[in-house]
Structures are given as C-alpha cells and as structure tokens.
Amino acid sequence: MADSVTDKVKKVVSRQLKVEESLINPDSDFVKDLGADSLKSVELVAAFEEEFDIEMDEEAALNVRTVGKAIEHIEKSMKEQGKSGADPQ
Amino acid sequence: MDLITGFKKKAQANPRVIVYPEGENGTILSAASSILKEGIAKPVLVGKKAEIEKAAGEKAVDISAVTLIEPEKSEKLEKYARLYCEDKDNISLPIAKRLVKKPLFFASMMVSCGDADGMVGGIAHATANVLQVCGLAIGYEQGISAPSSFFIMLVPDDTGYREIIFADCAVNINPSAEQLAGIAIASGENARNLLGVEPRIAMLSFSTKGSASHELIDKVTLATAIAKEKAPHLKIDGELQADAALVPKVAAKKVKDSDVAGRANVLVFPDLNSGNIAYKLVQYLAGSKALGPILQGFQKPVNDLSRGASVEDVVGVTAITVVSAQGRKTTQ
C-alpha cells in the first residue's frame, strides 16, 4: 500500500534533517525540535517538491514552522497542482 | 565626485559579469539595459525568456544585447546540480536539480562556479531567502561563520564629508564573539577594497579598555582577540567607546599605544540594537548619507536589493558589486 502524505513527510524530514522518524510528530517544530536551520530549510523544501512532484512557493514554504503545517501546505499544493495524495511512487 | 559616481567609473574601467536572478522584474530590466549601455557591468538576466522578453516589450526597454538564461533549458543545470550534491549524502541529484533550477539558486551557482563574477538580487525575494541561498550555493569566506552587512556612512565635515564604515547594522541580531570577529575582519577588508583606505577597526562598547566590566563587554574583548588572531595584518582595537574610537583628544586620554583609537574608520557594533540605532541616528541627526546595507562574508560578491529599489539603486549596487569583484581573484 502507498504511504500516506504524513508518512512520506516524516521520511523526508528524517532523511534531510537526520532525525529518527519516531521523534517526528505533527507538533514538531522544524527549528526548535528537529534542528533545522535556515539553510537546511531551503533544501528541505526542495526535497518535498521532489517527493511529491509539486512546485512550492518558497517564501510561503519557508514560513511553515511545524511538521503538521508542512503536511497541510503540501496537501494544498498537491490539490492545486492536480496531484493525488494516494499515488504510489 | 560623489562616491557612487566613483564606483561607476571604477566599474567601467574593468566591467565584470553580474547576474540578476529576477530577470522578469521591470526595474531590473531597465537597470540592466542602462548598465550595459554605460559599460558598468556585463549583465546576465536569469528567468523565463518569454516572460523577460514580454516584460521588456511592455516597458519598451531594449535588452537585445543582454544575455538571458533560462535555468530549466540551460545546459549548465545538470553540471550545477551535480556539483551541488557531490559531497552531500542527503541531497540526491533530483533534489539538487529542484534546487538549482530556481532562478535565485541558479544565479548563485553561476557565481559559485565562476560563470558570473557577482550577483545582485532580492528585489522580489526576502533578504533572509537571499542569504540562505547564497549560504548554500556560494558559501562563506574562510574564517567566517555567518553573513553580515555594512553601511558606508558619508558623514559631513569641514572638507565636505568623510567615509566611515558601520557594521553590522542590518543582519545579525546578536552575534557571538566569533561572529563579531568575522564581521570586523570582513568589514576591514571591504574598507580597503571599496574605499581604498587603510582600515582602522574599532570594536565598540560602552567601556574603553576595561573602564567598566560586564559580560556584554567580555563579548567585545573576546571578539577583538579572535579578530586580531585571525587577521594579524589588520589594525583592530577594542573594546572602545565611540568617542575613544573617533576623537584623537579623547583617545589620547583613555588609550595607550593604539593605531586605531582616535582614528577609527570602521566601527563594529556589538549587536543589532546598537548598530541599527547608531546608523539611523547618524543618518538623521548628523545629516549623513547611508549607503547600504552591503552584504559581506560570502566567498563571492553578492548584494541584496530592497523590494522598493529604484533603477538608480540597482545601477549603484551593481557598480559596488563590480568593484568588489575587481578586488578579488577571478575563479575563471
């Protein structure tokens, strides 16, 4: 079965920020809890774009603070750009 | 001759390739056209070709002689992406391509790889975003851990005006001693490079050479020691109060054996509170012109524009960027 958007987001965050997946939850703050700095955030946005095959508005994306908000932002972008969240890779 | 005219003349003597990541922007288009005509730089516009040409048509700006580059169609995209992910285990080639095809990133990679000598951007991007992308794609100068900025203050005096560098008044909110040392070194190098003066760098505080003691002063004395160690060729002294830094009579009373006190031409503020307040006070109470903020600390010259920048602003910042590039070794 295909991973949900949430699972994929956790995987990407874990890989990019080198954090255990089990420590990542929707309330996790990228900077305070997951150790992202402003430079890593730019790479993280590109990693999400690649994972979900979407284009994200960079400035809006960089203002997202938590994992939960990132999931919302990605789901919104996917919907707007006609990508289905349940698509297998 | 005012300072900007001087920078333009210096730029014209040896124009360099300057890349603009916001090629579709009308102000950038007009500026690029006049920069090319005046021979200040060799401008390269990054963006979607069709959109750049459409915007130029609407503005009736002739950009037929300006180089246009569309990242997604550029043969360099693959090369830049490969270079970027080369030594990063968490960046795959597809992710690198996503990054590099963004105009700001692409332009930064051009500078990083020596395909352009400098970048002028930010008219349609937040300053923070410009700093992030340049940090990733270009990187910081050796010994510098964070980008910073400075103003050239043109302070009226008997002879017309004198130039003093103020740093950092725009980027770092509360720099560590290490970062403050980096700001001092970069500002000194820029004073030499842009103004052609022997820098005398004062690390400012509310105490002069131990006249008071507090942890806030400790940061400045530590930064002074680090800066002196890292850049023994530069004249750096601290901690100094502003009067001891600038006024020979006060310096003579308060400081012994200093080649900076009383003669400082580069003022380094301990944090953004003091730096930002100081530059605005000097600007508005002393009738000084403030030229900047000019970015520093990156391996290559890059400058940030405010969103409200005029064509004249873009031309001036470009001239400064070219002069910065002239002072560095080319990577070609």
Short mmCIF file of C-alpha atoms in Angstrom, two decimals:
data_model
loop_
_atom_site.label_atom_id
_atom_site.label_comp_id
_atom_site.label_asym_id
_atom_site.label_seq_id
_atom_site.Cartn_x
_atom_site.Cartn_y
_atom_site.Cartn_z
CA MET A 1 0.00 0.00 0.00
CA ALA A 2 1.19 3.51 -0.74
CA ASP A 3 2.41 5.65 2.10
CA SER A 4 0.22 8.48 3.25
CA VAL A 5 1.40 12.07 2.82
CA THR A 6 2.16 12.13 6.55
CA ASP A 7 4.38 9.05 6.35
CA LYS A 8 6.23 10.41 3.34
CA VAL A 9 6.76 13.78 5.00
CA LYS A 10 8.20 12.04 8.08
CA LYS A 11 10.54 10.00 5.89
CA VAL A 12 11.78 13.08 4.02
CA VAL A 13 12.25 15.07 7.23
CA SER A 14 14.09 12.17 8.83
CA ARG A 15 16.43 11.82 5.86
CA GLN A 16 17.11 15.53 5.34
CA LEU A 17 17.49 16.57 8.97
CA LYS A 18 18.96 13.26 10.15
CA VAL A 19 16.40 12.76 12.90
CA GLU A 20 14.83 9.44 14.00
CA GLU A 21 11.41 9.05 12.35
CA SER A 22 9.86 8.10 15.70
CA LEU A 23 10.77 11.53 17.09
CA ILE A 24 8.86 13.35 14.37
CA ASN A 25 5.21 14.22 15.02
CA PRO A 26 2.82 16.86 13.68
CA ASP A 27 3.63 19.26 16.54
CA SER A 28 7.39 19.05 15.96
CA ASP A 29 8.88 22.47 15.27
CA PHE A 30 11.44 22.24 12.46
CA VAL A 31 13.86 24.63 14.11
CA LYS A 32 13.29 24.09 17.84
CA ASP A 33 12.65 20.33 17.89
CA LEU A 34 14.26 18.95 14.75
CA GLY A 35 17.40 21.06 14.49
CA ALA A 36 16.68 22.65 11.11
CA ASP A 37 18.48 25.89 10.42
CA SER A 38 17.54 28.36 7.72
CA LEU A 39 19.89 26.79 5.19
CA LYS A 40 18.65 23.24 5.77
CA SER A 41 15.09 24.52 5.37
CA VAL A 42 15.77 25.54 1.77
CA GLU A 43 16.97 22.01 0.98
CA LEU A 44 14.03 20.50 2.82
CA VAL A 45 11.56 22.42 0.63
CA ALA A 46 13.28 21.06 -2.49
CA ALA A 47 13.17 17.54 -1.03
CA PHE A 48 9.40 17.87 -0.51
CA GLU A 49 8.99 19.16 -4.06
CA GLU A 50 10.83 16.13 -5.40
CA GLU A 51 8.99 13.63 -3.17
CA PHE A 52 5.53 14.90 -4.11
CA ASP A 53 6.36 16.24 -7.59
CA ILE A 54 4.99 19.68 -6.79
CA GLU A 55 6.21 23.26 -7.01
CA MET A 56 6.08 25.09 -3.69
CA ASP A 57 6.02 28.82 -3.19
CA GLU A 58 9.38 29.15 -1.48
CA GLU A 59 8.65 32.11 0.71
CA ALA A 60 5.36 30.66 1.99
CA ALA A 61 7.01 27.28 2.49
CA LEU A 62 9.89 28.74 4.48
CA ASN A 63 7.42 30.35 6.86
CA VAL A 64 5.98 26.96 7.84
CA ARG A 65 7.09 26.15 11.39
CA THR A 66 5.80 22.66 12.20
CA VAL A 67 5.57 19.25 10.55
CA GLY A 68 1.76 19.37 10.74
CA LYS A 69 1.65 22.72 8.94
CA ALA A 70 4.05 21.35 6.30
CA ILE A 71 1.69 18.43 5.67
CA GLU A 72 -1.22 20.84 5.25
CA HIS A 73 0.82 23.05 2.94
CA ILE A 74 1.92 20.07 0.82
CA GLU A 75 -1.63 18.64 0.59
CA LYS A 76 -2.90 22.04 -0.53
CA SER A 77 -0.18 22.34 -3.18
CA MET A 78 -0.87 18.81 -4.41
CA LYS A 79 -4.57 19.54 -4.75
CA GLU A 80 -3.93 22.81 -6.59
CA GLN A 81 -1.45 21.16 -8.91
CA GLY A 82 -3.64 18.13 -9.59
CA LYS A 83 -1.50 15.53 -7.84
CA SER A 84 -3.21 12.78 -5.88
CA GLY A 85 -2.05 12.14 -2.35
CA ALA A 86 -2.58 8.37 -2.61
CA ASP A 87 -0.44 7.85 -5.72
CA PRO A 88 2.13 5.12 -5.28
CA GLN A 89 5.68 6.18 -6.04
CA MET B 1 32.72 63.39 -7.36
CA ASP B 2 30.27 61.54 -5.17
CA LEU B 3 31.02 58.03 -4.02
CA ILE B 4 28.55 56.23 -6.33
CA THR B 5 29.89 58.09 -9.38
CA GLY B 6 33.35 56.99 -8.27
CA PHE B 7 32.24 53.35 -8.05
CA LYS B 8 30.67 53.58 -11.51
CA LYS B 9 33.88 54.96 -13.03
CA LYS B 10 35.93 52.26 -11.33
CA ALA B 11 33.48 49.60 -12.56
CA GLN B 12 33.63 50.96 -16.12
CA ALA B 13 37.40 50.58 -16.17
CA ASN B 14 37.04 46.81 -15.81
CA PRO B 15 33.39 45.71 -16.08
CA ARG B 16 32.54 42.23 -14.80
CA VAL B 17 29.75 39.72 -15.40
CA ILE B 18 26.92 40.37 -12.95
CA VAL B 19 23.93 38.03 -12.80
CA TYR B 20 20.39 39.10 -11.84
CA PRO B 21 18.10 36.27 -10.67
CA GLU B 22 14.93 38.35 -11.13
CA GLY B 23 15.18 38.91 -14.87
CA GLU B 24 11.45 39.44 -15.37
CA ASN B 25 11.35 42.40 -13.00
CA GLY B 26 10.79 45.73 -14.77
CA THR B 27 13.23 47.67 -12.61
CA ILE B 28 15.94 45.07 -13.19
CA LEU B 29 15.28 45.16 -16.95
CA SER B 30 15.63 48.94 -17.14
CA ALA B 31 18.73 48.84 -14.95
CA ALA B 32 20.34 46.03 -17.00
CA SER B 33 19.82 47.98 -20.19
CA SER B 34 21.48 51.12 -18.81
CA ILE B 35 24.24 49.14 -17.06
CA LEU B 36 25.15 47.58 -20.41
CA LYS B 37 24.94 50.93 -22.23
CA GLU B 38 27.13 52.67 -19.65
CA GLY B 39 29.57 49.76 -19.57
CA ILE B 40 29.35 49.32 -15.78
CA ALA B 41 28.92 45.54 -15.96
CA LYS B 42 28.12 42.73 -18.35
CA PRO B 43 24.61 41.90 -17.18
CA VAL B 44 23.10 38.40 -17.35
CA LEU B 45 19.38 38.04 -16.66
CA VAL B 46 18.05 34.77 -15.26
CA GLY B 47 14.39 33.87 -15.72
CA LYS B 48 11.89 32.57 -18.25
CA LYS B 49 12.99 34.00 -21.61
CA ALA B 50 9.46 34.55 -22.91
CA GLU B 51 8.49 36.42 -19.75
CA ILE B 52 11.64 38.54 -19.74
CA GLU B 53 11.07 39.49 -23.39
CA LYS B 54 7.39 40.22 -22.75
CA ALA B 55 8.21 42.44 -19.75
CA ALA B 56 10.91 44.24 -21.75
CA GLY B 57 8.41 44.83 -24.56
CA GLU B 58 5.86 46.28 -22.16
CA LYS B 59 8.49 48.59 -20.67
CA ALA B 60 9.91 49.41 -24.12
CA VAL B 61 13.39 48.50 -22.85
CA ASP B 62 15.95 47.29 -25.37
CA ILE B 63 17.57 44.15 -23.98
CA SER B 64 18.59 42.64 -27.31
CA ALA B 65 22.27 42.78 -26.30
CA VAL B 66 21.71 41.43 -22.76
CA THR B 67 22.43 37.75 -22.09
CA LEU B 68 19.32 35.81 -20.98
CA ILE B 69 19.49 32.42 -19.27
CA GLU B 70 16.56 30.13 -18.54
CA PRO B 71 17.68 27.66 -15.86
CA GLU B 72 15.42 24.79 -16.95
CA LYS B 73 16.74 24.99 -20.52
CA SER B 74 20.35 25.70 -19.62
CA GLU B 75 23.00 23.13 -20.38
CA LYS B 76 24.61 24.13 -17.08
CA LEU B 77 21.67 22.84 -14.99
CA GLU B 78 22.99 19.30 -14.88
CA LYS B 79 26.55 20.44 -14.09
CA TYR B 80 25.44 22.74 -11.28
CA ALA B 81 23.17 20.08 -9.79
CA ARG B 82 25.96 17.50 -9.85
CA LEU B 83 28.40 19.93 -8.29
CA TYR B 84 25.91 20.84 -5.60
CA CYS B 85 25.10 17.31 -4.45
CA GLU B 86 28.65 15.99 -4.89
CA ASP B 87 29.62 15.95 -1.23
CA LYS B 88 26.17 15.88 0.40
CA ASP B 89 24.82 12.49 1.41
CA ASN B 90 21.24 13.72 1.96
CA ILE B 91 20.90 15.56 -1.37
CA SER B 92 20.13 13.33 -4.35
CA LEU B 93 20.65 14.54 -7.91
CA PRO B 94 16.87 15.05 -8.48
CA ILE B 95 16.64 17.17 -5.31
CA ALA B 96 19.70 19.15 -6.37
CA LYS B 97 18.05 19.78 -9.75
CA ARG B 98 14.92 21.06 -7.99
CA LEU B 99 17.09 23.49 -6.04
CA VAL B 100 19.34 24.62 -8.84
CA LYS B 101 16.57 25.36 -11.33
CA LYS B 102 15.19 28.07 -9.05
CA PRO B 103 16.46 31.36 -10.51
CA LEU B 104 17.99 32.65 -7.26
CA PHE B 105 19.82 29.36 -6.74
CA PHE B 106 20.88 29.11 -10.37
CA ALA B 107 22.31 32.63 -10.32
CA SER B 108 24.18 31.84 -7.09
CA MET B 109 25.62 28.69 -8.66
CA MET B 110 26.78 30.74 -11.66
CA VAL B 111 28.70 32.96 -9.25
CA SER B 112 29.96 29.99 -7.26
CA CYS B 113 31.29 28.30 -10.41
CA GLY B 114 32.86 31.44 -11.84
CA ASP B 115 30.35 31.78 -14.70
CA ALA B 116 29.49 35.19 -13.23
CA ASP B 117 31.62 37.47 -11.05
CA GLY B 118 28.83 38.65 -8.77
CA MET B 119 25.09 38.64 -8.16
CA VAL B 120 22.60 41.43 -7.48
CA GLY B 121 19.23 40.09 -6.34
CA GLY B 122 16.46 40.35 -3.83
CA ILE B 123 14.09 42.80 -5.49
CA ALA B 124 11.43 40.05 -5.44
CA HIS B 125 12.84 37.88 -2.62
CA ALA B 126 13.08 38.35 1.14
CA THR B 127 16.59 39.21 2.35
CA ALA B 128 16.57 36.07 4.52
CA ASN B 129 15.96 33.95 1.43
CA VAL B 130 18.83 35.58 -0.48
CA LEU B 131 21.15 34.96 2.48
CA GLN B 132 20.04 31.31 2.76
CA VAL B 133 20.52 30.52 -0.91
CA CYS B 134 23.90 32.29 -1.11
CA GLY B 135 24.98 30.46 2.06
CA LEU B 136 24.19 27.12 0.39
CA ALA B 137 25.36 27.78 -3.14
CA ILE B 138 28.30 30.14 -2.61
CA GLY B 139 29.34 29.59 1.00
CA TYR B 140 31.14 31.83 3.42
CA GLU B 141 34.62 33.23 3.31
CA GLN B 142 37.27 31.37 5.24
CA GLY B 143 37.03 32.06 8.96
CA ILE B 144 33.52 33.49 8.68
CA SER B 145 30.53 31.63 10.07
CA ALA B 146 27.68 33.98 9.17
CA PRO B 147 26.92 36.59 6.54
CA SER B 148 26.75 40.20 7.69
CA SER B 149 26.38 43.66 6.25
CA PHE B 150 27.80 47.15 6.45
CA PHE B 151 26.87 50.70 5.59
CA ILE B 152 29.20 53.31 4.14
CA MET B 153 28.26 56.41 6.13
CA LEU B 154 29.10 59.71 4.45
CA VAL B 155 29.41 62.00 7.45
CA PRO B 156 29.51 65.76 6.74
CA ASP B 157 32.68 67.51 7.92
CA ASP B 158 34.74 70.65 7.12
CA THR B 159 36.09 69.17 3.89
CA GLY B 160 32.69 68.00 2.61
CA TYR B 161 32.27 64.54 4.10
CA ARG B 162 34.27 61.66 5.42
CA GLU B 163 33.55 57.97 4.91
CA ILE B 164 33.08 55.66 7.88
CA ILE B 165 32.02 52.02 7.73
CA PHE B 166 29.35 50.88 10.20
CA ALA B 167 28.81 47.14 10.75
CA ASP B 168 26.64 45.17 11.25
CA CYS B 169 23.52 47.35 11.24
CA ALA B 170 21.14 45.12 9.31
CA VAL B 171 21.64 41.33 9.52
CA ASN B 172 22.95 39.75 12.75
CA ILE B 173 20.75 40.40 15.76
CA ASN B 174 23.05 39.18 18.50
CA PRO B 175 26.32 37.90 17.03
CA SER B 176 28.58 35.67 19.13
CA ALA B 177 32.15 36.79 19.82
CA GLU B 178 33.27 34.54 16.98
CA GLN B 179 30.73 36.05 14.59
CA LEU B 180 31.58 39.58 15.72
CA ALA B 181 35.23 38.91 14.93
CA GLY B 182 34.17 37.75 11.45
CA ILE B 183 32.16 40.93 10.96
CA ALA B 184 35.19 43.02 11.94
CA ILE B 185 37.53 41.23 9.54
CA ALA B 186 35.12 41.30 6.61
CA SER B 187 34.34 44.99 7.20
CA GLY B 188 38.03 45.85 7.31
CA GLU B 189 38.69 44.02 4.05
CA ASN B 190 35.79 45.84 2.45
CA ALA B 191 37.00 49.23 3.65
CA ARG B 192 40.28 48.54 1.89
CA ASN B 193 38.66 47.01 -1.16
CA LEU B 194 35.86 49.52 -1.78
CA LEU B 195 37.12 52.75 -0.25
CA GLY B 196 40.83 52.21 -0.84
CA VAL B 197 41.72 53.19 2.74
CA GLU B 198 43.86 51.50 5.36
CA PRO B 199 41.20 50.11 7.71
CA ARG B 200 41.34 51.04 11.39
CA ILE B 201 38.74 48.86 13.03
CA ALA B 202 37.18 49.80 16.38
CA MET B 203 35.25 47.18 18.35
CA LEU B 204 32.72 49.38 20.10
CA SER B 205 31.21 49.06 23.55
CA PHE B 206 30.22 51.25 26.50
CA SER B 207 33.64 50.73 28.04
CA THR B 208 37.18 51.63 26.95
CA LYS B 209 39.93 49.14 27.72
CA GLY B 210 38.45 47.82 30.93
CA SER B 211 36.96 51.08 32.22
CA ALA B 212 33.85 49.05 33.07
CA SER B 213 33.24 45.34 33.47
CA HIS B 214 30.22 43.34 32.35
CA GLU B 215 29.54 40.21 30.34
CA LEU B 216 28.41 42.38 27.41
CA ILE B 217 31.90 43.91 27.35
CA ASP B 218 33.52 40.47 27.64
CA LYS B 219 31.96 39.50 24.32
CA VAL B 220 33.58 42.51 22.63
CA THR B 221 37.03 41.93 24.17
CA LEU B 222 36.88 38.26 23.19
CA ALA B 223 35.80 39.19 19.65
CA THR B 224 38.71 41.66 19.46
CA ALA B 225 41.17 38.95 20.50
CA ILE B 226 39.76 36.46 17.98
CA ALA B 227 39.81 39.01 15.16
CA LYS B 228 43.41 40.02 15.92
CA GLU B 229 44.49 36.42 15.93
CA LYS B 230 42.69 35.57 12.70
CA ALA B 231 43.73 38.73 10.87
CA PRO B 232 47.07 39.88 12.28
CA HIS B 233 47.57 42.11 9.21
CA LEU B 234 44.59 44.30 10.15
CA LYS B 235 44.59 47.19 12.60
CA ILE B 236 41.93 46.20 15.14
CA ASP B 237 41.41 47.50 18.66
CA GLY B 238 38.83 47.22 21.41
CA GLU B 239 36.90 47.48 23.46
CA LEU B 240 36.47 51.17 22.75
CA GLN B 241 33.74 53.72 23.34
CA ALA B 242 32.71 55.64 20.24
CA ASP B 243 34.48 58.84 21.37
CA ALA B 244 37.71 56.99 22.13
CA ALA B 245 37.46 55.42 18.69
CA LEU B 246 36.83 58.64 16.78
CA VAL B 247 38.18 61.64 18.69
CA PRO B 248 42.01 61.96 18.95
CA LYS B 249 41.86 64.07 22.14
CA VAL B 250 39.69 61.56 23.96
CA ALA B 251 41.78 58.67 22.67
CA ALA B 252 44.96 60.34 23.95
CA LYS B 253 43.49 60.41 27.46
CA LYS B 254 41.88 56.99 27.55
CA VAL B 255 44.01 54.70 25.35
CA LYS B 256 47.71 53.98 25.17
CA ASP B 257 49.53 52.52 22.20
CA SER B 258 46.73 52.09 19.71
CA ASP B 259 46.84 52.58 15.96
CA VAL B 260 43.04 52.64 15.93
CA ALA B 261 41.85 54.78 18.85
CA GLY B 262 41.05 58.33 17.74
CA ARG B 263 41.44 57.39 14.08
CA ALA B 264 38.91 54.62 13.51
CA ASN B 265 37.26 54.42 10.09
CA VAL B 266 35.48 51.09 10.61
CA LEU B 267 33.06 50.91 13.56
CA VAL B 268 31.92 47.44 14.62
CA PHE B 269 28.85 47.43 16.87
CA PRO B 270 28.29 44.70 19.46
CA ASP B 271 24.75 43.87 18.34
CA LEU B 272 21.93 44.94 16.06
CA ASN B 273 20.29 47.13 18.70
CA SER B 274 23.29 49.41 18.87
CA GLY B 275 24.27 49.16 15.19
CA ASN B 276 20.87 49.83 13.73
CA ILE B 277 20.13 52.67 16.15
CA ALA B 278 23.54 54.24 15.57
CA TYR B 279 23.34 54.32 11.78
CA LYS B 280 19.87 55.83 11.83
CA LEU B 281 20.87 58.47 14.40
CA VAL B 282 23.90 59.48 12.35
CA GLN B 283 21.79 59.49 9.21
CA TYR B 284 19.00 61.66 10.61
CA LEU B 285 20.69 63.80 13.28
CA ALA B 286 24.04 64.36 11.57
CA GLY B 287 22.66 64.60 8.04
CA SER B 288 24.80 61.72 6.90
CA LYS B 289 24.13 59.66 3.79
CA ALA B 290 23.90 55.92 4.42
CA LEU B 291 24.96 53.71 1.53
CA GLY B 292 23.89 50.11 2.05
CA PRO B 293 23.32 47.67 3.55
CA ILE B 294 26.05 45.97 1.52
CA LEU B 295 26.38 42.23 2.15
CA GLN B 296 29.65 40.62 3.15
CA GLY B 297 31.01 37.31 4.31
CA PHE B 298 30.30 35.26 1.18
CA GLN B 299 33.07 33.77 -0.92
CA LYS B 300 31.95 35.85 -3.90
CA PRO B 301 30.37 39.31 -4.13
CA VAL B 302 26.59 39.26 -3.82
CA ASN B 303 24.25 42.08 -2.91
CA ASP B 304 20.67 42.29 -1.79
CA LEU B 305 18.17 44.83 -3.08
CA SER B 306 15.17 46.07 -1.15
CA ARG B 307 11.81 45.42 -2.77
CA GLY B 308 11.39 49.14 -3.33
CA ALA B 309 14.75 49.57 -5.10
CA SER B 310 14.81 52.08 -7.98
CA VAL B 311 16.64 51.70 -11.29
CA GLU B 312 19.31 54.08 -9.94
CA ASP B 313 19.66 51.91 -6.79
CA VAL B 314 20.19 48.79 -8.89
CA VAL B 315 22.81 50.54 -11.03
CA GLY B 316 24.63 51.80 -7.90
CA VAL B 317 24.58 48.42 -6.14
CA THR B 318 25.80 46.81 -9.37
CA ALA B 319 28.74 49.24 -9.54
CA ILE B 320 29.65 48.37 -5.93
CA THR B 321 29.40 44.66 -6.72
CA VAL B 322 31.68 45.05 -9.75
CA VAL B 323 34.26 46.97 -7.70
CA SER B 324 34.10 44.21 -5.04
CA ALA B 325 34.69 41.61 -7.75
CA GLN B 326 37.64 43.57 -9.14
CA GLY B 327 39.30 43.37 -5.73
CA ARG B 328 39.15 39.58 -5.69
CA LYS B 329 40.92 36.94 -7.66
CA THR B 330 38.86 35.63 -10.54
CA THR B 331 38.00 31.96 -10.45
CA GLN B 332 37.82 31.51 -14.20
#
